Amino acid sequence: MFKIKLNNYRNKFQYLFLLLIAFVAIFTSGCDNEKAQVLYNTHPFDINTINSNTNVFRPNQRIYYLITLPKPIQTKMLYIQIMKMGSNERLGYDLVWARRVKLKDEQVYYYTDYVAMSSAGSYVIKVYSQDEPTKLLTTSQFYVRN
C-alpha cells in the first residue's frame, strides 16, 4: 500500500514539473517579441537627446517623433495618422494629419520626422505598414496644452 501512494505522488510530481516547464516555455518565448514604439521629443533626435523624451507640448511647437521598428518592413512604406480625441466627427476621433512615407535604405529599423499641432488637445498617433495595412504596428498618445 505504501508503494502505491509513493508512486501516485511521483506521478503528480511529474505532471506538476511538466506543467511548470510548459508555463516557463510559453512565457519566456513571449518576451522575445519586441513591438514598434513611438518616442516624442522637443528637439531632433540624436545621441544626446534620445533619453529626454516628453509627450506634452505647446501649440505650434515642433513635435519630433521617432518610430522604432523591431523588424524590417518589406515594402519600406509606412502610413502615419494623427487623430485628435474628444471631437464628435468619427466616434470621438477627428483625423487631423496623415502621411504615407517611404523609408530610406538606412531607415530599416526607424523613422523620424516632426509635426506641429496648432490647437490644444489630446492626440493619438497610429502607424501602419503597407505590408499589412489593416494591422496596426503601434499607437501612442501625446498632448498639446496651452
PDB file of C-alpha atoms in Angstrom:
ATOM      1  CA  MET A   1       0.000   0.000   0.000  1.00  0.00           C
ATOM      2  CA  PHE A   2       2.862   2.369   0.752  1.00  0.00           C
ATOM      3  CA  LYS A   3       4.350   1.781  -2.704  1.00  0.00           C
ATOM      4  CA  ILE A   4       1.074   2.724  -4.388  1.00  0.00           C
ATOM      5  CA  LYS A   5       0.903   6.043  -2.546  1.00  0.00           C
ATOM      6  CA  LEU A   6       4.540   6.832  -3.286  1.00  0.00           C
ATOM      7  CA  ASN A   7       4.054   6.011  -6.942  1.00  0.00           C
ATOM      8  CA  ASN A   8       0.905   8.191  -7.039  1.00  0.00           C
ATOM      9  CA  TYR A   9       2.831  11.152  -5.545  1.00  0.00           C
ATOM     10  CA  ARG A  10       5.632  10.601  -8.039  1.00  0.00           C
ATOM     11  CA  ASN A  11       3.153  10.801 -10.938  1.00  0.00           C
ATOM     12  CA  LYS A  12       1.638  14.008  -9.545  1.00  0.00           C
ATOM     13  CA  PHE A  13       5.102  15.495  -9.128  1.00  0.00           C
ATOM     14  CA  GLN A  14       5.978  14.583 -12.710  1.00  0.00           C
ATOM     15  CA  TYR A  15       2.795  16.210 -14.027  1.00  0.00           C
ATOM     16  CA  LEU A  16       3.406  19.366 -11.992  1.00  0.00           C
ATOM     17  CA  PHE A  17       7.005  19.504 -13.198  1.00  0.00           C
ATOM     18  CA  LEU A  18       5.928  19.178 -16.860  1.00  0.00           C
ATOM     19  CA  LEU A  19       3.253  21.833 -16.338  1.00  0.00           C
ATOM     20  CA  LEU A  20       5.840  24.176 -14.827  1.00  0.00           C
ATOM     21  CA  ILE A  21       8.183  23.649 -17.802  1.00  0.00           C
ATOM     22  CA  ALA A  22       5.320  24.350 -20.232  1.00  0.00           C
ATOM     23  CA  PHE A  23       4.449  27.642 -18.459  1.00  0.00           C
ATOM     24  CA  VAL A  24       8.073  28.757 -18.432  1.00  0.00           C
ATOM     25  CA  ALA A  25       8.447  27.961 -22.135  1.00  0.00           C
ATOM     26  CA  ILE A  26       5.271  29.847 -23.041  1.00  0.00           C
ATOM     27  CA  PHE A  27       6.015  32.973 -21.002  1.00  0.00           C
ATOM     28  CA  THR A  28       9.705  33.284 -21.906  1.00  0.00           C
ATOM     29  CA  SER A  29       9.048  32.874 -25.626  1.00  0.00           C
ATOM     30  CA  GLY A  30       6.601  35.812 -25.496  1.00  0.00           C
ATOM     31  CA  CYS A  31       9.292  38.093 -24.058  1.00  0.00           C
ATOM     32  CA  ASP A  32      11.314  37.942 -27.279  1.00  0.00           C
ATOM     33  CA  ASN A  33       8.590  39.723 -29.266  1.00  0.00           C
ATOM     34  CA  GLU A  34       9.605  43.363 -29.489  1.00  0.00           C
ATOM     35  CA  LYS A  35       6.954  45.806 -30.564  1.00  0.00           C
ATOM     36  CA  ALA A  36       7.149  49.032 -32.500  1.00  0.00           C
ATOM     37  CA  GLN A  37       7.145  52.185 -30.372  1.00  0.00           C
ATOM     38  CA  VAL A  38       6.839  55.944 -30.765  1.00  0.00           C
ATOM     39  CA  LEU A  39       9.049  58.351 -28.809  1.00  0.00           C
ATOM     40  CA  TYR A  40       8.466  62.112 -28.662  1.00  0.00           C
ATOM     41  CA  ASN A  41      10.836  64.996 -28.056  1.00  0.00           C
ATOM     42  CA  THR A  42      11.027  68.781 -28.302  1.00  0.00           C
ATOM     43  CA  HIS A  43      14.425  68.593 -30.043  1.00  0.00           C
ATOM     44  CA  PRO A  44      15.594  66.499 -33.023  1.00  0.00           C
ATOM     45  CA  PHE A  45      16.653  63.007 -32.006  1.00  0.00           C
ATOM     46  CA  ASP A  46      20.379  62.374 -31.655  1.00  0.00           C
ATOM     47  CA  ILE A  47      22.680  60.590 -29.218  1.00  0.00           C
ATOM     48  CA  ASN A  48      22.330  63.378 -26.621  1.00  0.00           C
ATOM     49  CA  THR A  49      18.544  63.889 -26.753  1.00  0.00           C
ATOM     50  CA  ILE A  50      17.308  60.314 -27.106  1.00  0.00           C
ATOM     51  CA  ASN A  51      16.667  59.987 -23.344  1.00  0.00           C
ATOM     52  CA  SER A  52      14.983  63.374 -22.816  1.00  0.00           C
ATOM     53  CA  ASN A  53      11.569  62.481 -24.185  1.00  0.00           C
ATOM     54  CA  THR A  54       8.213  64.005 -23.303  1.00  0.00           C
ATOM     55  CA  ASN A  55       4.643  63.735 -24.541  1.00  0.00           C
ATOM     56  CA  VAL A  56       3.339  67.200 -23.530  1.00  0.00           C
ATOM     57  CA  PHE A  57       3.841  70.100 -25.950  1.00  0.00           C
ATOM     58  CA  ARG A  58       2.704  73.694 -26.554  1.00  0.00           C
ATOM     59  CA  PRO A  59       0.589  74.770 -29.558  1.00  0.00           C
ATOM     60  CA  ASN A  60       2.611  75.284 -32.770  1.00  0.00           C
ATOM     61  CA  GLN A  61       5.691  73.729 -31.158  1.00  0.00           C
ATOM     62  CA  ARG A  62       7.567  71.152 -33.219  1.00  0.00           C
ATOM     63  CA  ILE A  63       6.819  67.647 -32.026  1.00  0.00           C
ATOM     64  CA  TYR A  64       9.679  65.387 -33.067  1.00  0.00           C
ATOM     65  CA  TYR A  65       8.717  61.738 -33.173  1.00  0.00           C
ATOM     66  CA  LEU A  66      10.754  58.573 -33.599  1.00  0.00           C
ATOM     67  CA  ILE A  67       9.062  55.351 -34.707  1.00  0.00           C
ATOM     68  CA  THR A  68      11.107  52.271 -33.840  1.00  0.00           C
ATOM     69  CA  LEU A  69      10.588  49.110 -35.874  1.00  0.00           C
ATOM     70  CA  PRO A  70      11.818  45.788 -34.418  1.00  0.00           C
ATOM     71  CA  LYS A  71      11.645  44.016 -37.801  1.00  0.00           C
ATOM     72  CA  PRO A  72      12.376  45.491 -41.240  1.00  0.00           C
ATOM     73  CA  ILE A  73       9.344  46.243 -43.395  1.00  0.00           C
ATOM     74  CA  GLN A  74       9.491  44.642 -46.844  1.00  0.00           C
ATOM     75  CA  THR A  75       7.781  47.433 -48.805  1.00  0.00           C
ATOM     76  CA  LYS A  76       9.555  50.212 -46.872  1.00  0.00           C
ATOM     77  CA  MET A  77       6.293  52.216 -46.717  1.00  0.00           C
ATOM     78  CA  LEU A  78       4.576  53.480 -43.564  1.00  0.00           C
ATOM     79  CA  TYR A  79       1.196  55.132 -43.186  1.00  0.00           C
ATOM     80  CA  ILE A  80       1.041  57.516 -40.217  1.00  0.00           C
ATOM     81  CA  GLN A  81      -2.186  59.029 -38.857  1.00  0.00           C
ATOM     82  CA  ILE A  82      -2.687  61.607 -36.111  1.00  0.00           C
ATOM     83  CA  MET A  83      -6.160  61.844 -34.619  1.00  0.00           C
ATOM     84  CA  LYS A  84      -7.484  64.358 -32.128  1.00  0.00           C
ATOM     85  CA  MET A  85      -9.519  62.824 -29.336  1.00  0.00           C
ATOM     86  CA  GLY A  86     -12.687  64.323 -27.978  1.00  0.00           C
ATOM     87  CA  SER A  87     -14.301  65.594 -31.174  1.00  0.00           C
ATOM     88  CA  ASN A  88     -17.656  64.319 -32.394  1.00  0.00           C
ATOM     89  CA  GLU A  89     -16.765  63.564 -36.002  1.00  0.00           C
ATOM     90  CA  ARG A  90     -15.706  59.881 -36.035  1.00  0.00           C
ATOM     91  CA  LEU A  91     -16.652  58.081 -32.857  1.00  0.00           C
ATOM     92  CA  GLY A  92     -14.885  60.716 -30.788  1.00  0.00           C
ATOM     93  CA  TYR A  93     -11.826  60.984 -33.045  1.00  0.00           C
ATOM     94  CA  ASP A  94     -11.053  63.512 -35.771  1.00  0.00           C
ATOM     95  CA  LEU A  95      -8.327  62.721 -38.323  1.00  0.00           C
ATOM     96  CA  VAL A  96      -6.153  65.860 -38.354  1.00  0.00           C
ATOM     97  CA  TRP A  97      -3.000  64.683 -40.123  1.00  0.00           C
ATOM     98  CA  ALA A  98      -1.983  61.711 -42.256  1.00  0.00           C
ATOM     99  CA  ARG A  99       1.059  60.906 -44.318  1.00  0.00           C
ATOM    100  CA  ARG A 100       2.361  57.986 -46.348  1.00  0.00           C
ATOM    101  CA  VAL A 101       6.161  57.856 -46.080  1.00  0.00           C
ATOM    102  CA  LYS A 102       8.814  55.836 -47.875  1.00  0.00           C
ATOM    103  CA  LEU A 103      11.659  54.619 -45.689  1.00  0.00           C
ATOM    104  CA  LYS A 104      15.184  55.262 -46.916  1.00  0.00           C
ATOM    105  CA  ASP A 105      17.736  52.470 -47.138  1.00  0.00           C
ATOM    106  CA  GLU A 106      19.348  53.443 -43.830  1.00  0.00           C
ATOM    107  CA  GLN A 107      15.930  53.624 -42.098  1.00  0.00           C
ATOM    108  CA  VAL A 108      15.337  49.918 -41.833  1.00  0.00           C
ATOM    109  CA  TYR A 109      14.529  49.970 -38.123  1.00  0.00           C
ATOM    110  CA  TYR A 110      13.276  53.526 -37.538  1.00  0.00           C
ATOM    111  CA  TYR A 111      11.621  56.608 -38.973  1.00  0.00           C
ATOM    112  CA  THR A 112      11.852  60.142 -37.569  1.00  0.00           C
ATOM    113  CA  ASP A 113      10.206  63.434 -38.513  1.00  0.00           C
ATOM    114  CA  TYR A 114       8.308  66.265 -36.860  1.00  0.00           C
ATOM    115  CA  VAL A 115       4.821  67.732 -36.875  1.00  0.00           C
ATOM    116  CA  ALA A 116       3.230  70.812 -35.241  1.00  0.00           C
ATOM    117  CA  MET A 117      -0.312  70.937 -33.869  1.00  0.00           C
ATOM    118  CA  SER A 118      -1.952  74.349 -33.558  1.00  0.00           C
ATOM    119  CA  SER A 119      -4.848  73.527 -31.235  1.00  0.00           C
ATOM    120  CA  ALA A 120      -4.695  72.182 -27.707  1.00  0.00           C
ATOM    121  CA  GLY A 121      -5.985  68.709 -27.013  1.00  0.00           C
ATOM    122  CA  SER A 122      -5.208  65.051 -26.692  1.00  0.00           C
ATOM    123  CA  TYR A 123      -3.828  63.333 -29.814  1.00  0.00           C
ATOM    124  CA  VAL A 124      -3.221  59.727 -30.860  1.00  0.00           C
ATOM    125  CA  ILE A 125      -0.655  58.695 -33.469  1.00  0.00           C
ATOM    126  CA  LYS A 126      -1.223  55.413 -35.309  1.00  0.00           C
ATOM    127  CA  VAL A 127       1.343  53.711 -37.530  1.00  0.00           C
ATOM    128  CA  TYR A 128       0.560  51.119 -40.198  1.00  0.00           C
ATOM    129  CA  SER A 129       2.764  49.241 -42.664  1.00  0.00           C
ATOM    130  CA  GLN A 130       1.949  48.828 -46.329  1.00  0.00           C
ATOM    131  CA  ASP A 131       2.827  45.142 -45.881  1.00  0.00           C
ATOM    132  CA  GLU A 132      -0.272  44.676 -43.699  1.00  0.00           C
ATOM    133  CA  PRO A 133      -2.387  47.848 -43.998  1.00  0.00           C
ATOM    134  CA  THR A 134      -5.121  46.630 -41.657  1.00  0.00           C
ATOM    135  CA  LYS A 135      -2.727  45.635 -38.849  1.00  0.00           C
ATOM    136  CA  LEU A 136      -1.704  48.432 -36.504  1.00  0.00           C
ATOM    137  CA  LEU A 137       2.067  48.482 -35.879  1.00  0.00           C
ATOM    138  CA  THR A 138       1.911  50.846 -32.927  1.00  0.00           C
ATOM    139  CA  THR A 139      -0.141  53.582 -31.352  1.00  0.00           C
ATOM    140  CA  SER A 140       0.849  56.291 -28.902  1.00  0.00           C
ATOM    141  CA  GLN A 141      -0.687  59.345 -27.275  1.00  0.00           C
ATOM    142  CA  PHE A 142       0.607  62.911 -26.822  1.00  0.00           C
ATOM    143  CA  TYR A 143      -0.881  66.166 -25.525  1.00  0.00           C
ATOM    144  CA  VAL A 144      -0.840  69.779 -26.655  1.00  0.00           C
ATOM    145  CA  ARG A 145      -1.572  72.206 -23.801  1.00  0.00           C
ATOM    146  CA  ASN A 146      -1.585  75.995 -23.583  1.00  0.00           C
TER     147      ASN A 146
END
